[in-house]
Coordinates of C-alpha atoms in Angstrom, one line a residue:
E1 CA -1.6 88.2 39.7
A2 CA -2.4 91.0 41.6
R3 CA 0.8 91.2 43.4
N4 CA 2.7 91.4 40.0
D5 CA 0.4 93.6 38.4
G6 CA 1.0 96.3 41.3
Y7 CA 4.5 95.9 41.0
D8 CA 4.5 96.6 37.2
Q9 CA 2.2 99.6 37.5
A10 CA 4.1 101.3 40.1
L11 CA 7.8 100.2 38.3
H12 CA 5.8 102.2 35.0
A13 CA 4.8 105.2 36.4
R14 CA 8.5 105.8 38.4
L15 CA 10.4 104.7 35.1
A16 CA 8.7 105.3 32.2
G17 CA 9.8 108.4 30.1
G18 CA 12.1 109.2 33.2
T19 CA 15.7 110.2 33.8
A20 CA 18.1 107.2 33.5
S21 CA 18.0 105.6 36.6
R22 CA 19.9 102.4 38.1
V23 CA 17.8 99.7 40.0
L24 CA 18.9 97.3 42.3
D25 CA 16.8 94.7 43.1
I26 CA 16.9 93.0 46.8
G27 CA 16.5 89.4 47.0
A28 CA 16.1 89.0 43.2
G29 CA 14.6 85.4 42.8
F30 CA 14.3 84.4 39.1
G31 CA 14.2 88.1 38.2
L32 CA 10.7 89.0 37.6
L33 CA 10.7 92.5 39.0
S34 CA 14.0 93.1 37.6
M35 CA 12.9 92.3 33.9
M36 CA 9.6 94.2 34.8
A37 CA 12.0 97.3 35.6
A38 CA 14.2 96.4 32.2
R39 CA 11.1 96.9 30.2
H40 CA 11.7 100.6 30.3
P41 CA 14.6 101.9 27.9
G42 CA 17.6 104.0 29.3
H43 CA 18.0 102.2 33.0
Q44 CA 20.4 99.8 34.3
V45 CA 19.1 97.0 36.4
H46 CA 21.5 95.3 39.1
A47 CA 19.7 92.3 40.5
C48 CA 21.5 90.0 43.7
E49 CA 20.4 86.6 44.6
V50 CA 22.5 84.7 47.4
N51 CA 20.8 80.9 46.3
P52 CA 23.1 79.7 43.8
V53 CA 20.5 77.6 42.0
I54 CA 18.0 80.1 41.4
V55 CA 20.4 82.3 40.4
R56 CA 21.1 79.7 37.3
T57 CA 17.5 79.8 36.2
A58 CA 17.3 83.3 36.9
A59 CA 20.4 83.7 33.9
E60 CA 18.8 81.6 31.7
V61 CA 15.2 83.1 32.2
I62 CA 16.7 86.7 31.6
R63 CA 18.5 85.6 28.2
V64 CA 15.5 83.9 27.1
N65 CA 13.5 87.1 27.5
G66 CA 16.1 89.4 25.7
A67 CA 17.2 91.5 29.2
A68 CA 20.4 90.0 29.4
D69 CA 22.0 93.7 28.4
R70 CA 20.2 95.4 30.9
I71 CA 20.2 93.2 34.0
H72 CA 23.3 93.0 36.0
L73 CA 22.8 89.8 37.9
L74 CA 24.5 88.8 41.1
N75 CA 25.1 85.9 43.2
K76 CA 25.5 87.8 46.8
D77 CA 23.6 88.8 49.8
C78 CA 22.7 92.4 49.5
R79 CA 24.9 92.7 52.3
S80 CA 27.9 91.6 50.5
L81 CA 27.7 94.0 47.9
K82 CA 30.1 96.6 47.5
V83 CA 30.5 100.1 45.6
P84 CA 32.1 100.0 42.6
E85 CA 33.0 96.6 42.8
D86 CA 29.8 95.5 42.1
L87 CA 27.7 98.4 41.2
P88 CA 30.0 101.0 39.5
E89 CA 27.7 103.1 41.2
R90 CA 25.2 104.2 44.0
A91 CA 21.5 103.2 43.3
D92 CA 18.4 105.4 42.7
L93 CA 15.9 102.8 43.2
A94 CA 15.6 100.0 45.6
V95 CA 12.7 97.3 44.3
F96 CA 12.4 93.9 46.3
E97 CA 9.6 91.6 47.5
L98 CA 11.3 90.0 50.0
F99 CA 8.4 89.6 52.3
D100 CA 6.5 86.4 54.7
C101 CA 2.7 86.5 55.9
S102 CA 4.0 88.6 58.8
L103 CA 5.9 91.0 56.9
L104 CA 9.6 91.0 58.5
G105 CA 10.2 87.5 58.4
E106 CA 12.7 87.3 55.3
G107 CA 14.8 90.2 57.0
I108 CA 14.1 93.0 54.6
L109 CA 14.8 96.0 57.4
H110 CA 18.1 94.1 57.6
F111 CA 18.8 94.1 54.1
L112 CA 17.5 97.7 53.9
A113 CA 19.9 99.2 56.5
Y114 CA 22.7 98.1 54.6
A115 CA 21.6 98.9 51.1
R116 CA 20.7 102.5 52.5
E117 CA 24.3 103.1 54.0
H118 CA 26.0 101.5 51.5
L119 CA 24.3 100.9 48.2
L120 CA 22.0 103.8 47.8
K121 CA 21.9 107.5 46.8
P122 CA 20.7 110.0 49.8
D123 CA 17.7 110.7 48.0
A124 CA 17.1 107.4 46.3
A125 CA 13.0 105.5 46.0
Y126 CA 12.0 102.5 47.5
L127 CA 9.6 100.4 46.3
P128 CA 7.3 99.4 47.9
R129 CA 7.6 102.7 49.9
S130 CA 5.7 101.7 53.2
A131 CA 3.9 99.3 54.8
V132 CA 1.7 98.5 58.0
V133 CA 1.6 95.2 60.2
R134 CA -2.4 95.3 60.8
G135 CA -4.5 92.4 63.2
M136 CA -7.2 91.9 65.2
V137 CA -7.9 89.5 68.1
I138 CA -9.9 86.7 67.9
E139 CA -11.8 83.6 69.4
H140 CA -10.2 80.6 67.6
R141 CA -10.9 77.1 69.6
L142 CA -11.0 73.5 68.9
E143 CA -13.9 71.9 69.6
K144 CA -14.2 68.4 68.5
I145 CA -12.5 66.2 66.1
W146 CA -14.9 63.9 64.8
D147 CA -17.4 63.2 67.4
I148 CA -14.2 63.3 70.3
D149 CA -14.9 66.7 72.5
V150 CA -11.1 68.3 72.9
N151 CA -11.7 71.6 74.4
I152 CA -9.3 70.5 76.9
L153 CA -6.7 71.2 74.3
N154 CA -7.3 75.1 73.8
A155 CA -5.5 75.2 76.8
Y156 CA -1.9 74.1 75.0
H157 CA -2.5 76.1 72.3
H158 CA -0.7 79.1 73.0
S159 CA 2.4 79.8 71.2
P160 CA 5.3 82.8 71.1
S161 CA 5.3 82.0 67.4
F162 CA 3.2 82.0 64.3
T163 CA 1.9 80.1 61.5
N164 CA 1.4 80.4 58.3
V165 CA -2.9 80.2 57.6
D166 CA -5.4 80.9 55.0
A167 CA -8.4 82.8 57.2
S168 CA -10.7 82.2 54.4
R169 CA -10.4 78.1 55.7
L170 CA -9.5 79.3 59.2
A171 CA -13.1 78.5 61.9
Y172 CA -12.5 81.8 63.9
R173 CA -14.6 85.1 65.4
P174 CA -13.3 88.6 65.5
L175 CA -13.2 89.8 68.8
S176 CA -11.7 93.0 67.9
R177 CA -12.1 95.2 65.0
P178 CA -9.0 95.8 62.7
F179 CA -5.9 98.0 64.2
D180 CA -2.8 99.2 63.3
V181 CA 0.3 97.8 64.5
F182 CA 3.6 98.8 63.3
T183 CA 4.2 101.2 60.5
F184 CA 7.0 101.1 58.1
D185 CA 8.8 103.3 56.3
F186 CA 11.5 101.7 54.0
A187 CA 13.3 105.3 53.3
N188 CA 14.4 104.9 56.9
A189 CA 12.7 101.8 58.6
T190 CA 16.1 100.3 60.7
P191 CA 15.5 96.3 62.4
A192 CA 15.9 98.0 65.8
P193 CA 13.2 96.5 68.1
E194 CA 10.3 98.0 69.0
E195 CA 7.6 97.2 71.4
K196 CA 4.0 98.4 71.7
D197 CA 1.4 98.5 74.6
L198 CA -2.3 97.9 72.4
R199 CA -5.7 98.2 74.1
P200 CA -8.1 97.6 71.4
P201 CA -11.9 97.0 72.7
A202 CA -13.7 94.2 72.5
I203 CA -16.5 94.2 70.3
D204 CA -18.5 91.2 71.6
A205 CA -18.0 89.2 74.4
G206 CA -16.1 85.7 73.9
T207 CA -12.6 83.7 74.6
A208 CA -9.7 85.8 73.1
G209 CA -7.0 83.4 72.2
A210 CA -5.4 84.3 69.2
M211 CA -4.5 87.0 67.1
L212 CA -4.7 87.2 63.4
F213 CA -2.6 89.8 61.5
W214 CA -1.5 90.8 58.0
F215 CA 0.1 93.6 56.2
D216 CA -0.8 96.4 53.7
L217 CA 1.8 97.9 51.3
Q218 CA 2.2 100.7 49.5
L219 CA 3.9 100.5 46.5
D220 CA 3.9 104.2 45.6
E221 CA 1.5 107.2 45.7
T222 CA -1.9 105.2 44.6
T223 CA -1.0 101.4 44.5
W224 CA -1.8 99.4 47.4
L225 CA -1.4 95.7 47.8
S226 CA -2.8 93.4 50.9
N227 CA -3.1 89.9 52.3
A228 CA -6.0 91.0 54.5
P229 CA -8.7 88.7 55.6
D230 CA -10.8 90.2 53.8
S231 CA -8.9 91.6 50.5
A232 CA -10.8 91.2 47.2
S233 CA -7.6 90.3 45.3
P234 CA -6.0 87.4 47.8
M235 CA -2.5 87.2 47.9
H236 CA 0.0 84.4 48.3
W237 CA 1.1 85.3 51.8
K238 CA -1.9 84.4 53.1
Q239 CA -1.8 85.8 57.0
A240 CA 0.0 84.8 60.2
L241 CA -1.9 83.3 63.4
Q242 CA -0.1 83.2 67.2
P243 CA -2.5 81.5 69.3
L244 CA -2.3 83.1 72.9
P245 CA -3.5 82.0 76.6
E246 CA -7.0 82.0 76.4
I247 CA -8.9 85.2 78.5
Q248 CA -12.8 85.5 79.1
V249 CA -13.6 89.0 77.5
K250 CA -16.8 91.2 77.6
R251 CA -17.8 93.8 75.3
G252 CA -16.2 96.8 75.5
F253 CA -13.4 95.5 77.2
E254 CA -9.6 96.9 76.4
L255 CA -7.7 93.5 75.2
P256 CA -4.3 94.4 77.1
L257 CA -2.1 93.4 74.5
V258 CA 1.7 93.8 74.2
A259 CA 3.1 93.6 70.6
R260 CA 6.7 93.1 69.3
H261 CA 9.5 93.0 66.8
D262 CA 13.0 92.6 66.5
G263 CA 13.5 93.5 62.8
S264 CA 12.8 89.7 61.9
G265 CA 9.3 88.7 63.2
T266 CA 6.4 90.3 65.3
T267 CA 5.3 88.3 68.2
F268 CA 2.3 88.8 70.7
R269 CA 1.2 88.4 74.6
W270 CA -0.9 89.7 77.0
R271 CA 0.4 92.6 79.2
A272 CA 0.4 90.3 82.3
D273 CA -1.0 93.1 85.0
G274 CA -3.7 93.5 82.8
V275 CA -5.6 90.4 82.5
A276 CA -7.6 89.3 86.0
R277 CA -6.8 85.9 87.5
E278 CA -10.6 84.9 87.2
A279 CA -10.6 86.0 83.3
M280 CA -7.9 83.6 82.7
S281 CA -9.2 80.2 81.0
K282 CA -10.3 77.7 83.9
M283 CA -8.3 75.3 82.5
P284 CA -4.5 76.2 81.6
R285 CA -2.2 73.7 82.2
F286 CA 0.6 76.3 82.2
D287 CA 2.7 79.2 83.9
P288 CA 1.9 82.5 81.7
R289 CA 5.3 83.2 83.1
A290 CA 7.1 80.5 81.2
V291 CA 5.4 82.0 78.3
Q292 CA 7.4 85.1 78.7
Q293 CA 10.2 83.4 79.8
V294 CA 10.1 81.3 76.1
T295 CA 9.4 84.4 73.7
E296 CA 12.3 86.3 75.3
L297 CA 14.6 83.7 74.9
Q298 CA 13.7 83.2 71.1
M299 CA 14.0 86.7 70.6
Q300 CA 17.6 86.4 72.4
T301 CA 18.6 83.8 69.9
R302 CA 17.6 85.3 67.0
S303 CA 19.2 89.0 67.8
I304 CA 22.7 86.1 68.1
L305 CA 21.7 84.7 65.0
Q306 CA 21.4 88.0 63.2
H307 CA 24.6 89.9 65.1
C308 CA 26.6 86.6 63.6
A309 CA 25.0 86.9 60.2
D310 CA 26.2 90.3 60.1
N311 CA 29.8 89.6 61.6
P312 CA 31.3 86.5 59.5
D313 CA 34.6 86.3 62.2
E314 CA 32.2 86.2 64.7
Y315 CA 29.6 83.6 63.4
R316 CA 32.5 81.3 62.5
A317 CA 33.6 81.3 66.1
V318 CA 30.3 80.7 67.3
A319 CA 29.7 77.9 64.9
D320 CA 32.7 75.9 66.0
I321 CA 31.8 76.2 69.6
A322 CA 28.2 74.6 68.6
Q323 CA 29.6 72.1 66.8
R324 CA 32.0 70.9 69.5
L325 CA 28.9 71.3 72.3
A326 CA 27.2 68.6 69.2
I327 CA 29.9 66.5 68.8
D328 CA 30.5 66.0 72.4
P329 CA 27.4 67.3 74.7
G330 CA 28.0 65.0 77.9
A331 CA 31.7 66.5 78.2
H332 CA 29.7 70.0 78.5
A333 CA 26.8 68.9 80.9
I334 CA 24.6 69.6 78.2
D335 CA 21.3 67.5 76.9
P336 CA 22.4 66.4 74.0
K337 CA 18.6 67.3 72.4
V338 CA 19.6 70.7 72.9
A339 CA 23.1 70.7 72.1
L340 CA 21.9 69.7 68.4
R341 CA 19.5 72.6 68.3
F342 CA 21.8 74.8 68.4
A343 CA 24.0 73.6 66.1
A344 CA 21.2 73.3 63.8
A345 CA 20.6 76.7 64.4
F346 CA 24.1 78.2 63.1
L347 CA 24.8 75.6 61.0
G348 CA 21.7 76.3 59.2
T349 CA 22.5 80.2 59.0

């Protein structure tokens, strides 16, 4: 409700009583944002949604609500749209809600990069306008399951990726104050990878073992939404949690974080030269270098998949290779499980 009210207010402020606008709804889903925009007379809405099942339902929802004459529904990926074939001219306003709990996971920066170049006017407005990924370092440990001491499991808890969590139901203790990680102005933000060294001071002594992060979304000059753990109006996105190798910290210690995004996701790691050996958990069963290697491999795989998504001919060629490897992995001296995962990544893209 808070999200819907925020979007409705921002669209009203932008469209009510203004000059006629052409609105592009990117990833329209069932058409909720399109119908919010179409309530204001004189504006034409173009709604693109790639899922054909959702598009069929959206068409019925739009018809029942009497907005079919003002909403042009397109069953296409935003990056397949063209002017004038799909839109008679470039749009004045882009509206979108393609976010996961970490902001970037649904690929909004990739869609906006294409829309900015091919579908939107140079002075087009964006709703939302911007976003800030924020987070904090926390202590988050397994102590007992029933009456069984499971502390040893914490040494295996780290991960190069995050999970979606409800922080209100998560047992954790903040070890830093919330801090900004990445800022995105949607009028010019690109999916180009970015890396930052962050050194938030520890606010208490403890075992630093995870990043809890979220985003603040600026819809317009006065309207903000946030899925922060302490938000007054909790959002459906909830929060993102990435476990890290555990380190012991004292109050005031500068936590040596490295944050990286590749345009599709955000990950965190400890800076290798920033953690003394004696600060590492006394029961680690891992080599920190392996964690770094896995993280880099995942980033490279994402880049390859995104490149293939942007280049259909190359995608088909690589997908064909992946399929051949999965059919007969032994002929290529490849582990069958690895071959199947590789094929699944491409055939499921």
